[in-house]
mmCIF file of C-alpha atoms in Angstrom:
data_model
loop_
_atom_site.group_PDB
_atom_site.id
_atom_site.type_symbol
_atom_site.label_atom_id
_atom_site.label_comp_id
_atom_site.label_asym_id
_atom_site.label_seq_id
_atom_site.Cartn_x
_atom_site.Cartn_y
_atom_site.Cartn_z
ATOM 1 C CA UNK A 1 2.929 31.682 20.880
ATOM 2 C CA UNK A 2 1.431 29.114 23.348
ATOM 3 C CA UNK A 3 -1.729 27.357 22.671
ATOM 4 C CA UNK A 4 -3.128 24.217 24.988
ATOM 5 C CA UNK A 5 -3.860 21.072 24.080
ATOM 6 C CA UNK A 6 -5.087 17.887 25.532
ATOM 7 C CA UNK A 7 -2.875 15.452 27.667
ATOM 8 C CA UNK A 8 -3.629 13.072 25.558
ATOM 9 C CA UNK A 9 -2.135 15.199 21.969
ATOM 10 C CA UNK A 10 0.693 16.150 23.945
ATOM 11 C CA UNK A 11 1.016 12.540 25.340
ATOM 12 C CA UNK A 12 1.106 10.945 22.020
ATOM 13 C CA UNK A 13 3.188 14.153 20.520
ATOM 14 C CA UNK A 14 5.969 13.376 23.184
ATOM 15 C CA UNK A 15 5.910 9.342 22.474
ATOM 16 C CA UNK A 16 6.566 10.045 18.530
ATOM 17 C CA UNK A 17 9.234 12.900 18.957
ATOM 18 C CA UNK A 18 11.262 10.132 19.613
ATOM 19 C CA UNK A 19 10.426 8.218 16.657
ATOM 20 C CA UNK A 20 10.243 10.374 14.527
ATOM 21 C CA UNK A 21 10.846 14.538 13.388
ATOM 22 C CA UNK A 22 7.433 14.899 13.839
ATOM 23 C CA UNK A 23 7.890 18.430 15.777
ATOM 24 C CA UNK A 24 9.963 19.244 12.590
ATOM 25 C CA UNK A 25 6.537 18.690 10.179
ATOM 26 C CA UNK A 26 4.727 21.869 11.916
ATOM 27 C CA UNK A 27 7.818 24.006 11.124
ATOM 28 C CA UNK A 28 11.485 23.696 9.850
ATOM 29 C CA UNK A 29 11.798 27.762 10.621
ATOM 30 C CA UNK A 30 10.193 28.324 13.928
ATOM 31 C CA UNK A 31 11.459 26.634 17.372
ATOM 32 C CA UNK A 32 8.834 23.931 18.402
ATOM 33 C CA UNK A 33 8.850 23.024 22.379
ATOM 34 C CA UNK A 34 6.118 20.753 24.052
ATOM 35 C CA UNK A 35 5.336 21.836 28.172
ATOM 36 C CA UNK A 36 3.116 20.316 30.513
ATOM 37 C CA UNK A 37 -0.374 21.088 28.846
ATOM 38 C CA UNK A 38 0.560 23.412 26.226
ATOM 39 C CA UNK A 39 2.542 23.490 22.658
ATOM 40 C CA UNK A 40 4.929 26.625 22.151
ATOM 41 C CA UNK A 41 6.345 27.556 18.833
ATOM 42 C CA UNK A 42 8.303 30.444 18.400
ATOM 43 C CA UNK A 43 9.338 31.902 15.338
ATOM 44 C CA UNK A 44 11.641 35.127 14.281
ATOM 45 C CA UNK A 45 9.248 37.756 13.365
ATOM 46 C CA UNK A 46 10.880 39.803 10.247
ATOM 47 C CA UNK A 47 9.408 42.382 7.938
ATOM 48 C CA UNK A 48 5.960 41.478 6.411
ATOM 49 C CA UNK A 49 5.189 39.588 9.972
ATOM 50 C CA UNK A 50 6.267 35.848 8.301
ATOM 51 C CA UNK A 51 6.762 35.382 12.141
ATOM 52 C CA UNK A 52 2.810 35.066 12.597
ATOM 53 C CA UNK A 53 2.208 33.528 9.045
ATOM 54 C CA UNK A 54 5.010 30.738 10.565
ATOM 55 C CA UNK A 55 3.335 30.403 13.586
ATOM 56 C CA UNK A 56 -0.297 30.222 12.032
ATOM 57 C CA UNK A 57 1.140 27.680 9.398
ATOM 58 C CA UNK A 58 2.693 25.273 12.230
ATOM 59 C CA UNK A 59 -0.778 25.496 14.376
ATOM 60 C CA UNK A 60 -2.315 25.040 11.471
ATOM 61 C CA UNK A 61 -0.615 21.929 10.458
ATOM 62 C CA UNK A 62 -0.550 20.500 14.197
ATOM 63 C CA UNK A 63 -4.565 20.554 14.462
ATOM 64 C CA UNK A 64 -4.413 18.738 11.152
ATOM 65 C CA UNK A 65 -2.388 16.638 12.554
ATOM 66 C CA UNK A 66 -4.638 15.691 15.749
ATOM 67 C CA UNK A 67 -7.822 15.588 13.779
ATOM 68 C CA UNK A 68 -5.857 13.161 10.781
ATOM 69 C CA UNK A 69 -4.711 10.914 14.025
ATOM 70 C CA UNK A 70 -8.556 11.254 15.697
ATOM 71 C CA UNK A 71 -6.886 11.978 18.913
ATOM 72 C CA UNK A 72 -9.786 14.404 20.259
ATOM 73 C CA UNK A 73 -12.257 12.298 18.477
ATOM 74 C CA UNK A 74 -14.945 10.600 21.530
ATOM 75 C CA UNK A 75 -17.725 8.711 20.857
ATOM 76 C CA UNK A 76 -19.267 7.021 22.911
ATOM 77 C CA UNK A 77 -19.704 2.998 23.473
ATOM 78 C CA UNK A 78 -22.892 1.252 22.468
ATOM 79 C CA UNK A 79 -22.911 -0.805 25.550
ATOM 80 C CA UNK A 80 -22.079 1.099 28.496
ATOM 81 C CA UNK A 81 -22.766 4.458 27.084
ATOM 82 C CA UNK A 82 -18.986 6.075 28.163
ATOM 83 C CA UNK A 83 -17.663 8.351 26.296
ATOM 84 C CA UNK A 84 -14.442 7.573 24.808
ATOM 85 C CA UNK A 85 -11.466 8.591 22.782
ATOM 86 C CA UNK A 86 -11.852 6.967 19.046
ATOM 87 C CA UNK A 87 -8.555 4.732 19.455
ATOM 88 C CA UNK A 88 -9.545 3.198 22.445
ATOM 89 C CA UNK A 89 -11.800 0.835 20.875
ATOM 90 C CA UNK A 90 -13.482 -0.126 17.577
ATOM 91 C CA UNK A 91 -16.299 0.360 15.338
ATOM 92 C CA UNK A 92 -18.036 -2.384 13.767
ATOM 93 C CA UNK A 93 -19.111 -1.819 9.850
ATOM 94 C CA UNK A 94 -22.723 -0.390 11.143
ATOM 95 C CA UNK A 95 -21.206 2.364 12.929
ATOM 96 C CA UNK A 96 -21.376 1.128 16.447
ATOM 97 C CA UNK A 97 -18.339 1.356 18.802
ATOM 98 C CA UNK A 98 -17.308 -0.685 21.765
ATOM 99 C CA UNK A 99 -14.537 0.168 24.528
ATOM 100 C CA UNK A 100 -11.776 -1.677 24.828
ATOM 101 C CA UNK A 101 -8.726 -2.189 26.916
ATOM 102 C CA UNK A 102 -8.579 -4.471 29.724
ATOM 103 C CA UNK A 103 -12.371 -4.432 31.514
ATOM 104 C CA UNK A 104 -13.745 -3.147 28.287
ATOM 105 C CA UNK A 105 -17.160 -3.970 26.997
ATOM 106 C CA UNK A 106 -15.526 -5.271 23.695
ATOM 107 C CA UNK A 107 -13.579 -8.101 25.915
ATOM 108 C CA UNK A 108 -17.124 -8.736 27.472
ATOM 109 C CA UNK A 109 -18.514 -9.025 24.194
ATOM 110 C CA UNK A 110 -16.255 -11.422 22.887
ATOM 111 C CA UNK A 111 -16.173 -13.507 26.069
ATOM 112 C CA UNK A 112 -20.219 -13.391 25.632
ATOM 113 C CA UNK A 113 -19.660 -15.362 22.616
ATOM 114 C CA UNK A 114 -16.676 -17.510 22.816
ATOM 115 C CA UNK A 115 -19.538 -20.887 23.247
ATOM 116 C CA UNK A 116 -21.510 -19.692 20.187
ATOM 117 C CA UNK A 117 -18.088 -19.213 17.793
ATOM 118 C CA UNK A 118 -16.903 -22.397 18.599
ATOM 119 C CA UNK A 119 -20.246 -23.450 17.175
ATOM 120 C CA UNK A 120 -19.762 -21.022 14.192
ATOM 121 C CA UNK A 121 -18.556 -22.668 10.458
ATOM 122 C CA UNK A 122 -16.020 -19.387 10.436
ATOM 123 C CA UNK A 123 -15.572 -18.388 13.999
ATOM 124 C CA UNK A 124 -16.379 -15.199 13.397
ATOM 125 C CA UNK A 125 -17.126 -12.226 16.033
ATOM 126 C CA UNK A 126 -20.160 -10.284 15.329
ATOM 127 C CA UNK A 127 -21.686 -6.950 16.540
ATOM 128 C CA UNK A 128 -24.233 -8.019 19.607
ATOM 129 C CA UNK A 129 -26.595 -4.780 18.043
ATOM 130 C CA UNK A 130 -26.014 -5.574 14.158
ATOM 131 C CA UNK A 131 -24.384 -8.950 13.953
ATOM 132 C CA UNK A 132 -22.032 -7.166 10.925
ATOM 133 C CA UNK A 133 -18.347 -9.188 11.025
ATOM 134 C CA UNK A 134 -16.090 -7.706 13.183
ATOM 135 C CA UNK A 135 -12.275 -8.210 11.938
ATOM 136 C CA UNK A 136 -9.639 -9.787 13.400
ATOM 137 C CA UNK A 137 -7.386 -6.738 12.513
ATOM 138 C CA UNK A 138 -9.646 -4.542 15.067
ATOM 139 C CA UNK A 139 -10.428 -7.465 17.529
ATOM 140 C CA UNK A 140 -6.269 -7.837 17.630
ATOM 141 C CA UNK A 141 -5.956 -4.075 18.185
ATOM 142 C CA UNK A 142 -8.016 -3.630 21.051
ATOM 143 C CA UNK A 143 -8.746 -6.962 22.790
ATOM 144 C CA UNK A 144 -6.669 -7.821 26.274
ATOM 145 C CA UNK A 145 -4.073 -10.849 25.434
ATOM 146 C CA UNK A 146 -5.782 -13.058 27.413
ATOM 147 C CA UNK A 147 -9.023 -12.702 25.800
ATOM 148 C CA UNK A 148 -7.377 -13.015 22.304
ATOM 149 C CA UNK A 149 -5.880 -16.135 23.315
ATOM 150 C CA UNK A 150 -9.094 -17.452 24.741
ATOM 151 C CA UNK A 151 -10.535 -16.558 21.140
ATOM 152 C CA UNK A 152 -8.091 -18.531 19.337
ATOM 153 C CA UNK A 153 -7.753 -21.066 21.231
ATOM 154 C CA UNK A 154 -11.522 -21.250 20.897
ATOM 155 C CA UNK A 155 -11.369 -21.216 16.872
ATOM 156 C CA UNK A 156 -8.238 -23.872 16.907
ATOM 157 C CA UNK A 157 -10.298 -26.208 19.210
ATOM 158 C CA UNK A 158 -13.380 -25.788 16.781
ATOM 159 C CA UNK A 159 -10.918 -26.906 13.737
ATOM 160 C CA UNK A 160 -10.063 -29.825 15.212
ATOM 161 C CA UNK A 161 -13.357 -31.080 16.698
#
């Protein structure tokens, strides 16, 4: 059986087959291959069709698999109202996502308040809609290098000043 998926499952499903057995997890007793923009299992069907009951079971266990890893999750961003996929930016505690990656409105957000942190007793990044704490785990994740580095630099120059 052949059932499409996104680019972007099979993208990410090609990128950990090499890490990992991941194929393996859907089914140890069925033949697992990835094409251009579909998945194909195949599995022997013997008496009592355990064939389809295989090949439900490993479809059944790969859409778990791309809901668990929110790759066909989009939301869209507060700011410039695109709709994106889930990992490609972050949510701040509120709820309220920003885009990131390299002309991303999270960058732009941070830039927006590199003066005002270096003002800050904590140097902390807020939400511009909430002003909830946004962590440096996320800001790490998603920010461009070069904006990260502006950040802290900012926060070291603040410590020493």
């Amino acid at each position: 059986e052949e059932r499409q998926y996104s680019s972007r499952v099979l993208s990410k499903l090609r990128e950990q087959a090499f890490d990992s057995d991941i194929l393996g997890q859907f089914s140890h007793s069925a033949k697992v291959e990835l094409r251009d923009d579909t998945v194909q299992i195949c599995a022997v069907n013997q008496p009592k069709n355990t064939g389809k009951l295989i090949l439900s079971s490993a479809f059944g266990k790969l859409n778990f698999w791309v809901k668990q890893e929110k790759l066909d999750m989009f939301v869209d961003c507060c700011v410039c109202f695109g709709s994106f996929n889930y990992d490609e930016g972050i949510v701040c505690p509120e709820g309220h996502f920003y885009c990131g990656g390299d002309d991303g409105c999270l960058g732009n957000m941070v830039k927006a308040q590199l003066q005002h942190i270096q003002h800050q007793k904590d140097n902390s990044v807020l939400c511009s809609i909430c002003q909830s704490l946004i962590s440096n785990r996320l800001l790490a994740a998603q920010l461009p290098q070069d904006i990260w580095a502006n950040l802290d630099d900012t926060r070291i120059d603040s410590k020493v000043k």
